[in-house]
C-alpha atoms as an extended CHARMM CRD file, in Angstrom:
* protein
*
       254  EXT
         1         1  UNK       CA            -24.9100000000      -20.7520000000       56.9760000000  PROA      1               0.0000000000
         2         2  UNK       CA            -21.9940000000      -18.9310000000       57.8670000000  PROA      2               0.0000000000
         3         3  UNK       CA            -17.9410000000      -19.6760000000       58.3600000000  PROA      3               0.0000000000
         4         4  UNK       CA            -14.8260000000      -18.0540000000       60.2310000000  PROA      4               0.0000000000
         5         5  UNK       CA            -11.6690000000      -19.0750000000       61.0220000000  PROA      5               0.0000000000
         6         6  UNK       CA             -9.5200000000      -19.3030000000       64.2260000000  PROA      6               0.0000000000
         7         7  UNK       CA             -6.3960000000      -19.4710000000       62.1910000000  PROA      7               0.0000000000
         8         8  UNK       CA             -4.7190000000      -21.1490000000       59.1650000000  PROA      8               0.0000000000
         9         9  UNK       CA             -0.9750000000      -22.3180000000       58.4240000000  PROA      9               0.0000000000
        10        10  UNK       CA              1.4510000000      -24.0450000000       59.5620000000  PROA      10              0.0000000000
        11        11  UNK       CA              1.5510000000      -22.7850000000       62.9880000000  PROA      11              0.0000000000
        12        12  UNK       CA             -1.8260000000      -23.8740000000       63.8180000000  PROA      12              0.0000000000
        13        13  UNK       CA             -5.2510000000      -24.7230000000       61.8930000000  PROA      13              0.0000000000
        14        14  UNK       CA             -9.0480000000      -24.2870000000       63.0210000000  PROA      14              0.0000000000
        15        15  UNK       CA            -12.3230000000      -23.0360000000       61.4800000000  PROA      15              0.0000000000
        16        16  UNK       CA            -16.3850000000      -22.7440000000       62.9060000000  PROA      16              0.0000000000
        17        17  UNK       CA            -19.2840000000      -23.5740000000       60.5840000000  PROA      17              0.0000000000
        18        18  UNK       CA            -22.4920000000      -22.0540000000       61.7060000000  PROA      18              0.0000000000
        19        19  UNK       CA            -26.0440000000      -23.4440000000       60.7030000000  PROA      19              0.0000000000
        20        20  UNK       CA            -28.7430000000      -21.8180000000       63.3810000000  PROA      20              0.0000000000
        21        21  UNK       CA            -27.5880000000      -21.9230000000       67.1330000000  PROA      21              0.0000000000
        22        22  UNK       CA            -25.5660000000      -25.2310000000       65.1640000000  PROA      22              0.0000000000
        23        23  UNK       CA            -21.2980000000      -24.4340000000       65.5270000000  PROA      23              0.0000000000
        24        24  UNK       CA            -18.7660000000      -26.9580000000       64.9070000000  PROA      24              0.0000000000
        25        25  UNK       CA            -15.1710000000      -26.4870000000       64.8700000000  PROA      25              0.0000000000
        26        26  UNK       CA            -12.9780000000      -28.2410000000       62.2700000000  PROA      26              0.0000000000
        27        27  UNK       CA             -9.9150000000      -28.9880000000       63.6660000000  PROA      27              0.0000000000
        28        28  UNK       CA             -8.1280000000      -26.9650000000       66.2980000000  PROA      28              0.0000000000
        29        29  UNK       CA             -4.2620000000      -26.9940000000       65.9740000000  PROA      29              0.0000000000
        30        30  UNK       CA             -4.1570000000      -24.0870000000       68.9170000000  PROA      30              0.0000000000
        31        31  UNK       CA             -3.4850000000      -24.4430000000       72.7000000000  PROA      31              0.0000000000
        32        32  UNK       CA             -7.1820000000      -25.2200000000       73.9520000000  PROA      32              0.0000000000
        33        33  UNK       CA             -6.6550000000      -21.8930000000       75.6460000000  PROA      33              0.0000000000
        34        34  UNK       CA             -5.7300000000      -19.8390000000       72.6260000000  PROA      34              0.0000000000
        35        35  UNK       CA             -8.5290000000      -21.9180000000       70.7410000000  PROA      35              0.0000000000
        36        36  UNK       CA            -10.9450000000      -20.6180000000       73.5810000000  PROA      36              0.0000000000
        37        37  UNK       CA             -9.6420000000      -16.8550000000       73.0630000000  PROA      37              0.0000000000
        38        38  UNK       CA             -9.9550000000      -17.0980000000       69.3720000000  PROA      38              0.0000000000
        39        39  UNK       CA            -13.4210000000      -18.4280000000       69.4090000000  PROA      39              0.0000000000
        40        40  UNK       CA            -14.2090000000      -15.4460000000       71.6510000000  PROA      40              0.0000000000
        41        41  UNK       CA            -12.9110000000      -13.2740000000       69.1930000000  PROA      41              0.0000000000
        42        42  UNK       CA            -15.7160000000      -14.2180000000       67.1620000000  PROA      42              0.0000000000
        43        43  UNK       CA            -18.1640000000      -14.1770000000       69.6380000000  PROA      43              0.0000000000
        44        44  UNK       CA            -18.2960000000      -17.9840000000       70.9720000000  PROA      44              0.0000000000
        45        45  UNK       CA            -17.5590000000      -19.3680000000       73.6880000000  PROA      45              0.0000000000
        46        46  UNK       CA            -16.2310000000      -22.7020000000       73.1970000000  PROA      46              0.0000000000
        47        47  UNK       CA            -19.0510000000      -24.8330000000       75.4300000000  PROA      47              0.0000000000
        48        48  UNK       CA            -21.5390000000      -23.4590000000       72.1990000000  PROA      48              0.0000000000
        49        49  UNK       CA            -19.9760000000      -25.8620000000       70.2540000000  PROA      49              0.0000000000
        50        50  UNK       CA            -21.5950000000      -29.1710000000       68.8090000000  PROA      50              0.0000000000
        51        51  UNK       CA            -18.5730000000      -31.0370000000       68.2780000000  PROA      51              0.0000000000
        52        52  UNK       CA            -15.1460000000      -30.8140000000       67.0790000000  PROA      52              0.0000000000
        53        53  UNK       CA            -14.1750000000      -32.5840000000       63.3940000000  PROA      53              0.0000000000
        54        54  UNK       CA            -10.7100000000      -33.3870000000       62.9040000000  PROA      54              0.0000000000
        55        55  UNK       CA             -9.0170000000      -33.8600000000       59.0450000000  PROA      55              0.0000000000
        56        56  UNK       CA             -6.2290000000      -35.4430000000       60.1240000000  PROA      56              0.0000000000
        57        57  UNK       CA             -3.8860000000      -36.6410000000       62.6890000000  PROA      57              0.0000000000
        58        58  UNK       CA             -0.9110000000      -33.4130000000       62.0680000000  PROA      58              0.0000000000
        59        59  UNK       CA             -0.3990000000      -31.2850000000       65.0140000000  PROA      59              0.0000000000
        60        60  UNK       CA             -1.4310000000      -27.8830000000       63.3110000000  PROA      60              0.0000000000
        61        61  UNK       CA             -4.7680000000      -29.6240000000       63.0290000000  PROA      61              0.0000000000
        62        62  UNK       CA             -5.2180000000      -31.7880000000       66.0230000000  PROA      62              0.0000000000
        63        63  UNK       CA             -3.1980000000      -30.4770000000       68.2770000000  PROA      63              0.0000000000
        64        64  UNK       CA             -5.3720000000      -29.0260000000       70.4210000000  PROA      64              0.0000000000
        65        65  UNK       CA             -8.7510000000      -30.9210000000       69.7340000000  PROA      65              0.0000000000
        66        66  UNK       CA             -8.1910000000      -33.4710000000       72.7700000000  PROA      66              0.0000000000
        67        67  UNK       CA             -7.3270000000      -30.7370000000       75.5110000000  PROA      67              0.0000000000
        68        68  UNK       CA            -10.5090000000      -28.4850000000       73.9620000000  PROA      68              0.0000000000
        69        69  UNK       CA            -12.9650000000      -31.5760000000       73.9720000000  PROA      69              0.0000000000
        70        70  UNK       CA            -12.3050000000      -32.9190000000       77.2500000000  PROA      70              0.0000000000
        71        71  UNK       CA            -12.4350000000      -29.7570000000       78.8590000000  PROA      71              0.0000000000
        72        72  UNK       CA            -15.9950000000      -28.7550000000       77.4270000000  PROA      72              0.0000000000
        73        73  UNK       CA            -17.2020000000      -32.3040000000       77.1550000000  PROA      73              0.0000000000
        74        74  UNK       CA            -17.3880000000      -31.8320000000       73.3110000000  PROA      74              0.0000000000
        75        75  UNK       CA            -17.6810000000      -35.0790000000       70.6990000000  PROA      75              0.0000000000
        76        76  UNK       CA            -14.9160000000      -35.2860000000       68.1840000000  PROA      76              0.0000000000
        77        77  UNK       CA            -15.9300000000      -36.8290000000       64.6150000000  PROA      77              0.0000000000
        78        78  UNK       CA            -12.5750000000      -38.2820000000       62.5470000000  PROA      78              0.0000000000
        79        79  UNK       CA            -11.5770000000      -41.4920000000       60.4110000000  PROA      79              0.0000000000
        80        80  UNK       CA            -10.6320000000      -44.9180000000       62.0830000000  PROA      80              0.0000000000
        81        81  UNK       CA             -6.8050000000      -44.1350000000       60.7630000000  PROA      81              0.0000000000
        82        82  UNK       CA             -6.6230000000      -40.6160000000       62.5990000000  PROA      82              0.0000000000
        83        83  UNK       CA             -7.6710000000      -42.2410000000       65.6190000000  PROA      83              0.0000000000
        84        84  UNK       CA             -4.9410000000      -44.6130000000       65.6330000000  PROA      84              0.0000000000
        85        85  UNK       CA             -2.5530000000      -42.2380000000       64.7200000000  PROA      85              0.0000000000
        86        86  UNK       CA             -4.1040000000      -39.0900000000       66.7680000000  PROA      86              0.0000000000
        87        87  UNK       CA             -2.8890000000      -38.9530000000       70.5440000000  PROA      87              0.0000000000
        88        88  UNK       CA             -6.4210000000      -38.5340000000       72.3540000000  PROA      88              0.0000000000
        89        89  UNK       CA             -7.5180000000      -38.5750000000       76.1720000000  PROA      89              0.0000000000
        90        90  UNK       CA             -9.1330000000      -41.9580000000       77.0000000000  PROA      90              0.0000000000
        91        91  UNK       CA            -12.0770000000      -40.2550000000       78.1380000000  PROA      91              0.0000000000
        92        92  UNK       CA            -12.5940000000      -37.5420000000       75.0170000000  PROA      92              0.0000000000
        93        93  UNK       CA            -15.9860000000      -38.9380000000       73.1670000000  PROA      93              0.0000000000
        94        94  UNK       CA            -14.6610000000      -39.9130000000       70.1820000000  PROA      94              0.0000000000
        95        95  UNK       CA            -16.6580000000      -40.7640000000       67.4760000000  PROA      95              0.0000000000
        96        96  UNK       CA            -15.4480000000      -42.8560000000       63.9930000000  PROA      96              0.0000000000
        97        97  UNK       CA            -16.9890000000      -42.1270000000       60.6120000000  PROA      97              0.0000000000
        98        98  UNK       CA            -16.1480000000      -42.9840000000       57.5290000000  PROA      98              0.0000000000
        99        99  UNK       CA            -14.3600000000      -41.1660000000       54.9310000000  PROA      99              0.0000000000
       100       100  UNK       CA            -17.1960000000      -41.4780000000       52.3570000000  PROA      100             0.0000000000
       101       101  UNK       CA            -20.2820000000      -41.8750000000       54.2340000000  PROA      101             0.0000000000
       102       102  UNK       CA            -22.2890000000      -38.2030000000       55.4700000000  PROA      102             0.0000000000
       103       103  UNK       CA            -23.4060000000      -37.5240000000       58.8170000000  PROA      103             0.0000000000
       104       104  UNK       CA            -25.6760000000      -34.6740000000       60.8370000000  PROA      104             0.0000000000
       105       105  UNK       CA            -24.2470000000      -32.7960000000       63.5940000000  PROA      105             0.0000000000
       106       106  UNK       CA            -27.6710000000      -30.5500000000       64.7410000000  PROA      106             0.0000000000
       107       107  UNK       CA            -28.4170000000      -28.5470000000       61.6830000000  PROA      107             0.0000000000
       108       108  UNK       CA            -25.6380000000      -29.4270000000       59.5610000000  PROA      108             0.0000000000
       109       109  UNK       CA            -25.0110000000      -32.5680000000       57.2000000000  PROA      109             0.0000000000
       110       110  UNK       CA            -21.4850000000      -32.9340000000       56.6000000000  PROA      110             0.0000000000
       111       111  UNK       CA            -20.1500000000      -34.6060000000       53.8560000000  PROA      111             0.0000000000
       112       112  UNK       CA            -16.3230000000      -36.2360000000       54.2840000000  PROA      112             0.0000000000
       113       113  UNK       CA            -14.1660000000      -36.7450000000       51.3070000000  PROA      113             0.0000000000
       114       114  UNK       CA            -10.6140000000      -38.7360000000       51.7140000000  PROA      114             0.0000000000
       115       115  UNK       CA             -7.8100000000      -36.5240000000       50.1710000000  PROA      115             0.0000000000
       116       116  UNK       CA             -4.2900000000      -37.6660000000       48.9610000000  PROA      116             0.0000000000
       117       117  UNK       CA             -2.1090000000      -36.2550000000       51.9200000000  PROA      117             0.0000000000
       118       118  UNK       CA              0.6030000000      -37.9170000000       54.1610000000  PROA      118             0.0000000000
       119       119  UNK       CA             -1.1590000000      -38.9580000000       57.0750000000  PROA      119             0.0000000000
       120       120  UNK       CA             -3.2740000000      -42.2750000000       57.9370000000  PROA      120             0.0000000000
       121       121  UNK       CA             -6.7320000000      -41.8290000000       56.8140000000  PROA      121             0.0000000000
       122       122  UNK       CA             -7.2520000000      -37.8950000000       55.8830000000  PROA      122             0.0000000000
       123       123  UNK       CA            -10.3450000000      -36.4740000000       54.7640000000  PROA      123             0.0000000000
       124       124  UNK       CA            -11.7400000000      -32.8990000000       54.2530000000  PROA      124             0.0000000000
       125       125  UNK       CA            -15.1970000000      -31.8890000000       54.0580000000  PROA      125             0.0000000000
       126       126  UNK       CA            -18.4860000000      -30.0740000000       52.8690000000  PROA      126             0.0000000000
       127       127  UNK       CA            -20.8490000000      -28.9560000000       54.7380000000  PROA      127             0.0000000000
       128       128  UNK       CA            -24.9140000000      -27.7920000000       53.9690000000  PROA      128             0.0000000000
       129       129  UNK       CA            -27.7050000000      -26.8300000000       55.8560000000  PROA      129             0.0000000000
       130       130  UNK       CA            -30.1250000000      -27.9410000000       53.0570000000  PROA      130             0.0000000000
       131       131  UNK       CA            -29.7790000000      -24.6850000000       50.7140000000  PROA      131             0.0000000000
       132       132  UNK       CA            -25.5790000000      -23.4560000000       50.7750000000  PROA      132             0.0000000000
       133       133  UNK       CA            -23.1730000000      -25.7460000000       50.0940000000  PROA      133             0.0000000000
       134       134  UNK       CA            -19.6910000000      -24.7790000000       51.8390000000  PROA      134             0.0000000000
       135       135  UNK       CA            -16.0320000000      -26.6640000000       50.7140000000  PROA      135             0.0000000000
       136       136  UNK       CA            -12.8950000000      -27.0050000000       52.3440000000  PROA      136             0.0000000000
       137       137  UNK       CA             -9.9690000000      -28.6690000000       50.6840000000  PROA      137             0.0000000000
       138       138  UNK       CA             -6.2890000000      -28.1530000000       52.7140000000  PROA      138             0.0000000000
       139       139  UNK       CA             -3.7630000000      -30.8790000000       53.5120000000  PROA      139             0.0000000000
       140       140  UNK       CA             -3.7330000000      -32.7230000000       49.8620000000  PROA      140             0.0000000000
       141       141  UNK       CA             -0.4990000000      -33.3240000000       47.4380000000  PROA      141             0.0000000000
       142       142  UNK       CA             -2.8800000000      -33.5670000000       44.3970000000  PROA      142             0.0000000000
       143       143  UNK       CA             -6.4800000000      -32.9680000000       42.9350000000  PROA      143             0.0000000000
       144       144  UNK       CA             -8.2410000000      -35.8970000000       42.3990000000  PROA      144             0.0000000000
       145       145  UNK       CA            -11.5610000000      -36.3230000000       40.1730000000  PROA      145             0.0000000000
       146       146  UNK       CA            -13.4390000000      -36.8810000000       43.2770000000  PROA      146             0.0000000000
       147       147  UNK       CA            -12.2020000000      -33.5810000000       44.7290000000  PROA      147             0.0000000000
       148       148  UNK       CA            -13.3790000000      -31.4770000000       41.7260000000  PROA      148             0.0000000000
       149       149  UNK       CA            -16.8750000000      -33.5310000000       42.1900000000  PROA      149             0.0000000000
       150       150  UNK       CA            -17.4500000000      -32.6920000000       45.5570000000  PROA      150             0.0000000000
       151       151  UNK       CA            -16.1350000000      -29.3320000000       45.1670000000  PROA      151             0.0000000000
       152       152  UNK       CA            -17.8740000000      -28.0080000000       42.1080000000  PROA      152             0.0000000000
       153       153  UNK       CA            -21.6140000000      -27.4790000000       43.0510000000  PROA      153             0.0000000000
       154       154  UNK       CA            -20.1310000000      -25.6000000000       46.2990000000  PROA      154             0.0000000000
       155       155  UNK       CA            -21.5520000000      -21.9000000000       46.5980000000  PROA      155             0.0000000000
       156       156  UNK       CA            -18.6280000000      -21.2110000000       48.7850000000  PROA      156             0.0000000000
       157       157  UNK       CA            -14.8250000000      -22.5950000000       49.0300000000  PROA      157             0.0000000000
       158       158  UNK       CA            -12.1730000000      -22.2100000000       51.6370000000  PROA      158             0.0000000000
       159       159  UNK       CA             -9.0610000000      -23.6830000000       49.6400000000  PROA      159             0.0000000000
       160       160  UNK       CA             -5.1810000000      -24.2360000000       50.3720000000  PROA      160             0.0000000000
       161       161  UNK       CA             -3.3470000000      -22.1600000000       48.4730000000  PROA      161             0.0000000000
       162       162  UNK       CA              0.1020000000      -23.3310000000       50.4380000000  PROA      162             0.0000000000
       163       163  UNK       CA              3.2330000000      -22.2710000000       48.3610000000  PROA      163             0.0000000000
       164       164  UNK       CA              4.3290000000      -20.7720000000       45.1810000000  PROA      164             0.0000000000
       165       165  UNK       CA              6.5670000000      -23.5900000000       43.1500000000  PROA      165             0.0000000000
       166       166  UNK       CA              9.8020000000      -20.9610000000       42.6980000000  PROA      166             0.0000000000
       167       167  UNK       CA              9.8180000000      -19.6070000000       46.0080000000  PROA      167             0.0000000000
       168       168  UNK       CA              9.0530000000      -23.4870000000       47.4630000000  PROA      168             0.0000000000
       169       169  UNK       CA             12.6600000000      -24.1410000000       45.3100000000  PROA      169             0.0000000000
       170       170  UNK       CA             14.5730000000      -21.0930000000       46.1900000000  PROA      170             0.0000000000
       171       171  UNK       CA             13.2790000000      -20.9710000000       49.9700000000  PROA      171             0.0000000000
       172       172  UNK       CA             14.7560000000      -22.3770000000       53.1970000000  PROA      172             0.0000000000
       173       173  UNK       CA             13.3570000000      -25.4130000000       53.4000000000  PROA      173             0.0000000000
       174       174  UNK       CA             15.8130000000      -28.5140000000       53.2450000000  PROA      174             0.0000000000
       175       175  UNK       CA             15.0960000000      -30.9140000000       49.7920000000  PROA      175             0.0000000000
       176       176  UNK       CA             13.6790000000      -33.4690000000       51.5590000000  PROA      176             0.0000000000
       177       177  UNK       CA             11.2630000000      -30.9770000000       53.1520000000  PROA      177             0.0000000000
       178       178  UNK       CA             10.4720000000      -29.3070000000       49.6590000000  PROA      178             0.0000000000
       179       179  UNK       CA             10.1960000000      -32.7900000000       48.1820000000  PROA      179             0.0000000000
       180       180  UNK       CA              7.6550000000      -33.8230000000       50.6490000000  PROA      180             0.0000000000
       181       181  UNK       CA              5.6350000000      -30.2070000000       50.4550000000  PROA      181             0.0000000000
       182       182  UNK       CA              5.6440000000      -29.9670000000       46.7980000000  PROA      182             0.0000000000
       183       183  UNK       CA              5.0730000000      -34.1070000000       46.1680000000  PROA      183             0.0000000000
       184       184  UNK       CA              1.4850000000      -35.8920000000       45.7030000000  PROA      184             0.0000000000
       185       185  UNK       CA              0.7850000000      -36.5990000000       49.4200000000  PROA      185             0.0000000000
       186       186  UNK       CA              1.7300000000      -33.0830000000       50.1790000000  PROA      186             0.0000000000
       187       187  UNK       CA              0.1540000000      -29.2140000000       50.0640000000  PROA      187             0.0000000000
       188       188  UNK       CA             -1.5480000000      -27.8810000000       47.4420000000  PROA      188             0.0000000000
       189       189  UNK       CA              0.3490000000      -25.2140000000       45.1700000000  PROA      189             0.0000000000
       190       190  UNK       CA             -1.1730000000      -21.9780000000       43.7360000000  PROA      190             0.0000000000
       191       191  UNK       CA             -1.0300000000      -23.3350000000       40.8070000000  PROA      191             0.0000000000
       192       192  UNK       CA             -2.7960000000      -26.6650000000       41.7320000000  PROA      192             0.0000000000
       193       193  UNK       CA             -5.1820000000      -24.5350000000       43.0740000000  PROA      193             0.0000000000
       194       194  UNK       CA             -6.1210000000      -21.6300000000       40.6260000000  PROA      194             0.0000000000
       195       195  UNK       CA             -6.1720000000      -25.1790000000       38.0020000000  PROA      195             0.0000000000
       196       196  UNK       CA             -8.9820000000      -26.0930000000       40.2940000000  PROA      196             0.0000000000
       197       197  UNK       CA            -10.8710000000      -22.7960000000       40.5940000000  PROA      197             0.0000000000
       198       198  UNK       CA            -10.8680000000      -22.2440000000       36.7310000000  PROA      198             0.0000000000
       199       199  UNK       CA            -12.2900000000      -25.6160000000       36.5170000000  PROA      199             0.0000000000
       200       200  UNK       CA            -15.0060000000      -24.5550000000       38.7600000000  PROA      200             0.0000000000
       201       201  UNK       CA            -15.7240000000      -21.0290000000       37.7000000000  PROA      201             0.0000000000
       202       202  UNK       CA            -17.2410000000      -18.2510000000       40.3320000000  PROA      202             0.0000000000
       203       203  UNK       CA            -20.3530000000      -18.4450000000       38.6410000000  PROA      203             0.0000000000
       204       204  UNK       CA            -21.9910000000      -19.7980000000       42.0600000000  PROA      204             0.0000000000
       205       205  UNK       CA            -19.4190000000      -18.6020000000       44.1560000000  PROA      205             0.0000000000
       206       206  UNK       CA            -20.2520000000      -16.1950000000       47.4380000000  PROA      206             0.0000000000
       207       207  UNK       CA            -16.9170000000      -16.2790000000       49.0550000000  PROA      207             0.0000000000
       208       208  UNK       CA            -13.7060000000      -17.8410000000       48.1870000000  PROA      208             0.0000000000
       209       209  UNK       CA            -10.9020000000      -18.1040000000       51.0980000000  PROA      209             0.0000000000
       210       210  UNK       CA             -7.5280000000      -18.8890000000       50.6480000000  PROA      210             0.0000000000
       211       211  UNK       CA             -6.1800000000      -21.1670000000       53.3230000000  PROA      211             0.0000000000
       212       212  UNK       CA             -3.1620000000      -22.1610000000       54.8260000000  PROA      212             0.0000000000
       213       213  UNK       CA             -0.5230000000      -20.3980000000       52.8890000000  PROA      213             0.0000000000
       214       214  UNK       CA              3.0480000000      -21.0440000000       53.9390000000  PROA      214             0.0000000000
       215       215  UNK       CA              4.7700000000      -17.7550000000       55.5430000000  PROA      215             0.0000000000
       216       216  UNK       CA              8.0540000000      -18.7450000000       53.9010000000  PROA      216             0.0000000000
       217       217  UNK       CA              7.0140000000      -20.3730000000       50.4460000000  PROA      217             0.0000000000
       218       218  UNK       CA              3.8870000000      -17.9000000000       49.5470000000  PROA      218             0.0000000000
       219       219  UNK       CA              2.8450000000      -14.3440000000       49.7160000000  PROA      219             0.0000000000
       220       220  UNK       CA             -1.0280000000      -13.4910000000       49.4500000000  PROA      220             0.0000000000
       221       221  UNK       CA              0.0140000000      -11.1460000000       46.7230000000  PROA      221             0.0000000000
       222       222  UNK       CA              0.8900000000      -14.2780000000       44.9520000000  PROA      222             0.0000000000
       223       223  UNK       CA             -1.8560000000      -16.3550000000       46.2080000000  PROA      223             0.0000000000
       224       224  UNK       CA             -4.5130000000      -13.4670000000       45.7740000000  PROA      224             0.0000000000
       225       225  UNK       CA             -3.6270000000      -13.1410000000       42.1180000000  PROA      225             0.0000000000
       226       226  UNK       CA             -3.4520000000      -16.6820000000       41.1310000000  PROA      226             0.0000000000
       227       227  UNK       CA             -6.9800000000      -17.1480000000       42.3040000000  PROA      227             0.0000000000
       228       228  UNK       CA             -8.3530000000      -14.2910000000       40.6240000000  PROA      228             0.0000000000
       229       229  UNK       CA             -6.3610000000      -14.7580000000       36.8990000000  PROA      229             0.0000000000
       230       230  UNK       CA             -7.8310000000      -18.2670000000       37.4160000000  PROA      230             0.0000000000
       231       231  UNK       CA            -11.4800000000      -17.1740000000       38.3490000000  PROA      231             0.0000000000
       232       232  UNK       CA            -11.4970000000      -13.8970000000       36.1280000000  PROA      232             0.0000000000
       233       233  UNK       CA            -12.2090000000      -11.5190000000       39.4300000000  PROA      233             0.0000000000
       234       234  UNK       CA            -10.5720000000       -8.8350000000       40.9400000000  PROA      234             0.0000000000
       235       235  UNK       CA             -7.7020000000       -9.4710000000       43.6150000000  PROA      235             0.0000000000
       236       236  UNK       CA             -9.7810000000       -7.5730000000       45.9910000000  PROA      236             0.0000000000
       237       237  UNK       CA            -12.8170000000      -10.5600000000       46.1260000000  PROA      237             0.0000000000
       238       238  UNK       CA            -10.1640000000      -13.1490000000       47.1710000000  PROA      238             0.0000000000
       239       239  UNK       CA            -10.4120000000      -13.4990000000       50.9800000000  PROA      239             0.0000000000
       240       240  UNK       CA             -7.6180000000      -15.0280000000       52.8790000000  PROA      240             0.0000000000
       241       241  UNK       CA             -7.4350000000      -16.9400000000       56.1480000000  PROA      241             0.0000000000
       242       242  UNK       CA             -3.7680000000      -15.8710000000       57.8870000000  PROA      242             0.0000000000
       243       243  UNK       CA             -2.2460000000      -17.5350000000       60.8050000000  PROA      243             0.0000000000
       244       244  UNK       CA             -2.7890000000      -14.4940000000       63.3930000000  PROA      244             0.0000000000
       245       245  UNK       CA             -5.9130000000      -13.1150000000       62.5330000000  PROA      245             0.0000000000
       246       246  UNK       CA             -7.5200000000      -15.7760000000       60.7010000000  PROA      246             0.0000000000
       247       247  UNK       CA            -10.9060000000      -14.8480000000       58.9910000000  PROA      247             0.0000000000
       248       248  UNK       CA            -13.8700000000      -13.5310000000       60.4320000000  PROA      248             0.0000000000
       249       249  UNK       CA            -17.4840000000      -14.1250000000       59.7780000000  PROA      249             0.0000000000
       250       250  UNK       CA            -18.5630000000      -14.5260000000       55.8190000000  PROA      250             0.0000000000
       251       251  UNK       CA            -22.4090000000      -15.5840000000       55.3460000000  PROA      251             0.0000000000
       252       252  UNK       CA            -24.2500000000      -17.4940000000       52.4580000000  PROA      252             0.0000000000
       253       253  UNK       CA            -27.2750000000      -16.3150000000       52.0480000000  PROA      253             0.0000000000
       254       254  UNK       CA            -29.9450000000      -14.8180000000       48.6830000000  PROA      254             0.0000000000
């Protein structure tokens, strides 16, 4: 199994999980275009996709998905409450699941996992291909238990690491802004975060990625060293997904 990423922040959102000749795309928050010439960048085209998977309803994660789908004829998997919120084409094949309950696309079983975030029915995911376990967490205010469950037997993690708490205060942002980003249905802090990771340990860890960090609120100095106090590595194993260049291919694998 193997991962990449269009793109992460608040500009726009989207990652491919690979199992086999098996790619979906989780969540595309680019212009389908620029989606398309991202996905080429890492060597797909986007009509090799299985389907799309959508977290939530926010434009830096959906914005795209219902120009992409309809134009390739792809299914898109997301909650009942992000498809009443989402704006979608009548015609996109849109398919419901629920925030608890797995599902297959191809060669991948795909866990969902609701996460405390301000939108209508969020989720983020794990995916396996019956031997790697891969996590993504983004888009949450909080850790819950059931986060740390689903995360912890994970052999590799793509997590938000969205703002330091000083800069978050002394930045730009307006209070109610910083009150919404730094509150319990908001984005996850380094902090939050590196609490996480030491819970976990690296002990099964292949790759850790650092996702959507805020370009005014963060640095990935910052990020980068919070993760690795917390894990006990050196600054140079943290990977990071940026918004331009996003990440490209890491592989789990013996």
């Amino acid at each position: 199994m193997r991962f990449a990423y269009l793109g992460s922040g608040s500009r726009g959102n989207g990652a491919v999980i690979s199992s086999g000749s098996t790619h979906v795309l989780l969540d595309c928050g680019f212009p389908a275009g620029e989606a398309e010439r991202r996905l080429q960048r890492l060597g797909l085209e986007a009509a090799q996709l299985a389907a799309v998977l959508v977290t939530h309803e926010h434009g830096d994660h959906i914005g795209g998905v219902s120009a992409l789908a309809r134009r390739h004829g792809l299914a898109v998997f997301m909650t009942l409450g992000t498809r009443a919120a989402g704006k979608m084409h009548a015609d996109v094949d849109v398919r419901v699941i629920d925030g608890h309950t797995p599902f297959t696309v191809d060669d991948l079983e795909i866990e969902p996992y609701p996460v405390p975030h301000d939108a209508r029915q969020p989720c983020q995911f794990v995916f396996h291909d019956g031997q790697w376990r891969l996590g993504v967490l983004s888009d949450a205010g909080c850790i819950t238990p059931h986060i740390r469950e689903m995360l912890a037997p994970c052999d590799g993690l793509a997590i938000e690491f969205n703002h330091d708490v000083d800069m978050l205060a002394r930045g730009p942002y307006p209070q109610s802004l910083k009150t919404r980003v730094g509150g319990r249905l908001g984005h996850l802090s380094n902090c939050q975060s590196a609490a996480l990771l030491a819970e976990i340990g690296a002990a099964k860890l292949q790759h850790l990625v650092l996702a959507h960090l805020s370009e005014q609120n963060n640095s990935q100095a910052l990020a980068r060293e919070a993760a690795a106090t917390a894990l006990g590595v050196d600054t140079d194993w943290i990977q990071i997904a940026d918004q331009e260049d996003g990440l490209d291919w890491r592989t789990l694998a013996s």
